[in-house]
């Protein structure tokens, strides 16, 4: 991959992470006054509209095919369930604690990349994920 594409990818990812944090803050703020299902419905409806616009302008719908789509559907269902549980938890805890627990994700990804994808996970990656998880435990101080 060319260096200029890497910089573009990092820029786009950074913007996405910033917007995700902003979205989480909005959900936390609004969860005191609006029920979860209403917030989730509006969030998903706006996401569908945005994806539809991107699909229309890029011509992606012309290349769409259904065969072999079940893993994508399964991933979407898992993502929807994870998102729902995460946003429900925001109403009951501080945003800082929710984000600290969320940062346990690298440990889960490292474990699942070996188990599900049969990728070789080097020892240094396990160490880094475990060190990050130790930071999560220090932050949330369970018990």
PDB file of C-alpha atoms in Angstrom:
ATOM      1  CA  UNK A   1       0.000   0.000   0.000  1.00  0.00           C
ATOM      2  CA  UNK A   2       1.308   3.442  -0.861  1.00  0.00           C
ATOM      3  CA  UNK A   3       2.256   5.770   1.975  1.00  0.00           C
ATOM      4  CA  UNK A   4      -0.265   8.415   0.860  1.00  0.00           C
ATOM      5  CA  UNK A   5      -3.089   5.822   1.095  1.00  0.00           C
ATOM      6  CA  UNK A   6      -1.976   4.859   4.615  1.00  0.00           C
ATOM      7  CA  UNK A   7      -2.159   8.493   5.697  1.00  0.00           C
ATOM      8  CA  UNK A   8      -5.628   8.763   4.130  1.00  0.00           C
ATOM      9  CA  UNK A   9      -6.736   5.562   5.900  1.00  0.00           C
ATOM     10  CA  UNK A  10      -5.424   6.790   9.267  1.00  0.00           C
ATOM     11  CA  UNK A  11      -7.160  10.134   8.755  1.00  0.00           C
ATOM     12  CA  UNK A  12     -10.495   8.526   7.912  1.00  0.00           C
ATOM     13  CA  UNK A  13     -10.197   6.083  10.830  1.00  0.00           C
ATOM     14  CA  UNK A  14      -9.373   8.918  13.232  1.00  0.00           C
ATOM     15  CA  UNK A  15     -12.408  10.893  12.078  1.00  0.00           C
ATOM     16  CA  UNK A  16     -14.569   7.781  12.483  1.00  0.00           C
ATOM     17  CA  UNK A  17     -13.302   7.175  16.017  1.00  0.00           C
ATOM     18  CA  UNK A  18     -13.923  10.817  16.913  1.00  0.00           C
ATOM     19  CA  UNK A  19     -17.469  10.638  15.549  1.00  0.00           C
ATOM     20  CA  UNK A  20     -18.091   7.376  17.439  1.00  0.00           C
ATOM     21  CA  UNK A  21     -17.042   9.044  20.692  1.00  0.00           C
ATOM     22  CA  UNK A  22     -19.251  12.020  19.908  1.00  0.00           C
ATOM     23  CA  UNK A  23     -22.151   9.670  19.148  1.00  0.00           C
ATOM     24  CA  UNK A  24     -21.622   7.861  22.461  1.00  0.00           C
ATOM     25  CA  UNK A  25     -21.689  11.162  24.330  1.00  0.00           C
ATOM     26  CA  UNK A  26     -24.932  12.154  22.595  1.00  0.00           C
ATOM     27  CA  UNK A  27     -26.518   8.778  23.397  1.00  0.00           C
ATOM     28  CA  UNK A  28     -25.461   9.091  27.049  1.00  0.00           C
ATOM     29  CA  UNK A  29     -26.833  12.633  27.231  1.00  0.00           C
ATOM     30  CA  UNK A  30     -30.134  11.741  25.548  1.00  0.00           C
ATOM     31  CA  UNK A  31     -30.668   8.436  27.397  1.00  0.00           C
ATOM     32  CA  UNK A  32     -32.022  10.290  30.424  1.00  0.00           C
ATOM     33  CA  UNK A  33     -34.931  11.715  28.408  1.00  0.00           C
ATOM     34  CA  UNK A  34     -35.564   9.224  25.580  1.00  0.00           C
ATOM     35  CA  UNK A  35     -36.098   5.457  25.624  1.00  0.00           C
ATOM     36  CA  UNK A  36     -33.370   3.303  24.133  1.00  0.00           C
ATOM     37  CA  UNK A  37     -35.482   1.913  21.296  1.00  0.00           C
ATOM     38  CA  UNK A  38     -36.319   5.398  20.049  1.00  0.00           C
ATOM     39  CA  UNK A  39     -32.664   6.482  20.048  1.00  0.00           C
ATOM     40  CA  UNK A  40     -31.600   3.278  18.304  1.00  0.00           C
ATOM     41  CA  UNK A  41     -34.339   3.566  15.677  1.00  0.00           C
ATOM     42  CA  UNK A  42     -33.335   7.116  14.759  1.00  0.00           C
ATOM     43  CA  UNK A  43     -29.627   6.225  14.776  1.00  0.00           C
ATOM     44  CA  UNK A  44     -30.141   3.223  12.490  1.00  0.00           C
ATOM     45  CA  UNK A  45     -32.551   5.041  10.165  1.00  0.00           C
ATOM     46  CA  UNK A  46     -29.999   7.805   9.649  1.00  0.00           C
ATOM     47  CA  UNK A  47     -27.254   5.230   9.041  1.00  0.00           C
ATOM     48  CA  UNK A  48     -29.380   3.435   6.428  1.00  0.00           C
ATOM     49  CA  UNK A  49     -30.127   6.734   4.688  1.00  0.00           C
ATOM     50  CA  UNK A  50     -26.424   7.636   4.624  1.00  0.00           C
ATOM     51  CA  UNK A  51     -25.394   4.226   3.274  1.00  0.00           C
ATOM     52  CA  UNK A  52     -28.159   4.414   0.652  1.00  0.00           C
ATOM     53  CA  UNK A  53     -26.902   7.819  -0.513  1.00  0.00           C
ATOM     54  CA  UNK A  54     -23.332   6.535  -0.739  1.00  0.00           C
ATOM     55  CA  UNK A  55     -24.571   3.473  -2.646  1.00  0.00           C
ATOM     56  CA  UNK A  56     -26.511   5.627  -5.106  1.00  0.00           C
ATOM     57  CA  UNK A  57     -23.665   8.040  -5.775  1.00  0.00           C
ATOM     58  CA  UNK A  58     -20.985   5.361  -6.140  1.00  0.00           C
ATOM     59  CA  UNK A  59     -23.065   2.918  -8.177  1.00  0.00           C
ATOM     60  CA  UNK A  60     -22.524   0.192  -5.572  1.00  0.00           C
ATOM     61  CA  UNK A  61     -26.105  -1.079  -5.880  1.00  0.00           C
ATOM     62  CA  UNK A  62     -25.450  -2.180  -9.466  1.00  0.00           C
ATOM     63  CA  UNK A  63     -22.735  -4.546  -8.199  1.00  0.00           C
ATOM     64  CA  UNK A  64     -24.764  -5.889  -5.253  1.00  0.00           C
ATOM     65  CA  UNK A  65     -25.316  -9.654  -5.087  1.00  0.00           C
ATOM     66  CA  UNK A  66     -27.036 -11.855  -2.508  1.00  0.00           C
ATOM     67  CA  UNK A  67     -25.186 -15.145  -2.913  1.00  0.00           C
ATOM     68  CA  UNK A  68     -22.746 -15.786  -0.087  1.00  0.00           C
ATOM     69  CA  UNK A  69     -24.259 -12.967   1.962  1.00  0.00           C
ATOM     70  CA  UNK A  70     -25.142 -14.930   5.123  1.00  0.00           C
ATOM     71  CA  UNK A  71     -21.860 -14.194   6.941  1.00  0.00           C
ATOM     72  CA  UNK A  72     -22.477 -10.498   6.307  1.00  0.00           C
ATOM     73  CA  UNK A  73     -26.047 -10.792   7.622  1.00  0.00           C
ATOM     74  CA  UNK A  74     -24.785 -12.677  10.694  1.00  0.00           C
ATOM     75  CA  UNK A  75     -22.177  -9.987  11.316  1.00  0.00           C
ATOM     76  CA  UNK A  76     -24.845  -7.298  11.019  1.00  0.00           C
ATOM     77  CA  UNK A  77     -27.039  -9.068  13.547  1.00  0.00           C
ATOM     78  CA  UNK A  78     -24.120  -9.462  15.939  1.00  0.00           C
ATOM     79  CA  UNK A  79     -23.166  -5.815  15.497  1.00  0.00           C
ATOM     80  CA  UNK A  80     -26.756  -4.712  16.084  1.00  0.00           C
ATOM     81  CA  UNK A  81     -26.990  -6.800  19.257  1.00  0.00           C
ATOM     82  CA  UNK A  82     -23.642  -5.535  20.547  1.00  0.00           C
ATOM     83  CA  UNK A  83     -24.602  -1.967  19.788  1.00  0.00           C
ATOM     84  CA  UNK A  84     -27.946  -2.340  21.530  1.00  0.00           C
ATOM     85  CA  UNK A  85     -26.373  -3.793  24.674  1.00  0.00           C
ATOM     86  CA  UNK A  86     -23.680  -1.113  24.710  1.00  0.00           C
ATOM     87  CA  UNK A  87     -26.164   1.760  24.431  1.00  0.00           C
ATOM     88  CA  UNK A  88     -28.457   0.248  27.043  1.00  0.00           C
ATOM     89  CA  UNK A  89     -25.487   0.105  29.418  1.00  0.00           C
ATOM     90  CA  UNK A  90     -24.737   3.800  28.844  1.00  0.00           C
ATOM     91  CA  UNK A  91     -27.965   4.732  30.610  1.00  0.00           C
ATOM     92  CA  UNK A  92     -26.812   2.903  33.759  1.00  0.00           C
ATOM     93  CA  UNK A  93     -23.135   3.881  34.008  1.00  0.00           C
ATOM     94  CA  UNK A  94     -20.777   6.730  33.312  1.00  0.00           C
ATOM     95  CA  UNK A  95     -19.459   7.170  29.801  1.00  0.00           C
ATOM     96  CA  UNK A  96     -15.884   6.928  31.100  1.00  0.00           C
ATOM     97  CA  UNK A  97     -16.542   3.522  32.703  1.00  0.00           C
ATOM     98  CA  UNK A  98     -18.333   2.245  29.603  1.00  0.00           C
ATOM     99  CA  UNK A  99     -15.421   3.300  27.397  1.00  0.00           C
ATOM    100  CA  UNK A 100     -12.905   1.726  29.773  1.00  0.00           C
ATOM    101  CA  UNK A 101     -14.735  -1.592  29.563  1.00  0.00           C
ATOM    102  CA  UNK A 102     -15.004  -1.182  25.789  1.00  0.00           C
ATOM    103  CA  UNK A 103     -11.210  -1.016  25.633  1.00  0.00           C
ATOM    104  CA  UNK A 104     -11.135  -4.691  26.605  1.00  0.00           C
ATOM    105  CA  UNK A 105     -12.027  -5.284  22.949  1.00  0.00           C
ATOM    106  CA  UNK A 106      -8.404  -5.793  21.766  1.00  0.00           C
ATOM    107  CA  UNK A 107      -8.037  -8.805  24.053  1.00  0.00           C
ATOM    108  CA  UNK A 108     -11.211 -10.325  22.619  1.00  0.00           C
ATOM    109  CA  UNK A 109     -10.117  -9.595  19.038  1.00  0.00           C
ATOM    110  CA  UNK A 110      -6.702 -11.194  19.602  1.00  0.00           C
ATOM    111  CA  UNK A 111      -8.325 -14.287  21.086  1.00  0.00           C
ATOM    112  CA  UNK A 112     -10.938 -14.606  18.348  1.00  0.00           C
ATOM    113  CA  UNK A 113      -8.477 -13.990  15.514  1.00  0.00           C
ATOM    114  CA  UNK A 114      -6.655 -17.138  16.582  1.00  0.00           C
ATOM    115  CA  UNK A 115      -9.757 -19.201  17.303  1.00  0.00           C
ATOM    116  CA  UNK A 116     -12.078 -18.187  14.466  1.00  0.00           C
ATOM    117  CA  UNK A 117      -9.729 -17.032  11.709  1.00  0.00           C
ATOM    118  CA  UNK A 118      -6.900 -19.469  12.477  1.00  0.00           C
ATOM    119  CA  UNK A 119      -4.410 -16.605  12.349  1.00  0.00           C
ATOM    120  CA  UNK A 120      -1.113 -16.999  14.152  1.00  0.00           C
ATOM    121  CA  UNK A 121      -1.048 -14.575  17.063  1.00  0.00           C
ATOM    122  CA  UNK A 122       2.476 -13.746  18.164  1.00  0.00           C
ATOM    123  CA  UNK A 123       3.351 -13.636  21.864  1.00  0.00           C
ATOM    124  CA  UNK A 124       4.015  -9.894  21.763  1.00  0.00           C
ATOM    125  CA  UNK A 125       0.434  -9.271  20.576  1.00  0.00           C
ATOM    126  CA  UNK A 126      -0.919 -11.337  23.471  1.00  0.00           C
ATOM    127  CA  UNK A 127       1.309  -9.369  25.843  1.00  0.00           C
ATOM    128  CA  UNK A 128       0.122  -6.039  24.436  1.00  0.00           C
ATOM    129  CA  UNK A 129      -3.547  -7.091  24.651  1.00  0.00           C
ATOM    130  CA  UNK A 130      -3.115  -8.345  28.225  1.00  0.00           C
ATOM    131  CA  UNK A 131      -1.280  -5.153  29.216  1.00  0.00           C
ATOM    132  CA  UNK A 132      -4.152  -3.125  27.791  1.00  0.00           C
ATOM    133  CA  UNK A 133      -6.654  -5.280  29.657  1.00  0.00           C
ATOM    134  CA  UNK A 134      -4.689  -4.699  32.880  1.00  0.00           C
ATOM    135  CA  UNK A 135      -5.123  -0.978  32.202  1.00  0.00           C
ATOM    136  CA  UNK A 136      -8.863  -1.533  31.824  1.00  0.00           C
ATOM    137  CA  UNK A 137      -8.995  -3.325  35.182  1.00  0.00           C
ATOM    138  CA  UNK A 138      -7.001  -0.525  36.838  1.00  0.00           C
ATOM    139  CA  UNK A 139      -9.357   2.074  35.374  1.00  0.00           C
ATOM    140  CA  UNK A 140     -12.666   0.455  36.324  1.00  0.00           C
ATOM    141  CA  UNK A 141     -11.422  -1.050  39.635  1.00  0.00           C
ATOM    142  CA  UNK A 142     -13.806  -4.016  39.779  1.00  0.00           C
ATOM    143  CA  UNK A 143     -14.652  -4.964  43.349  1.00  0.00           C
TER     144      UNK A 143
END
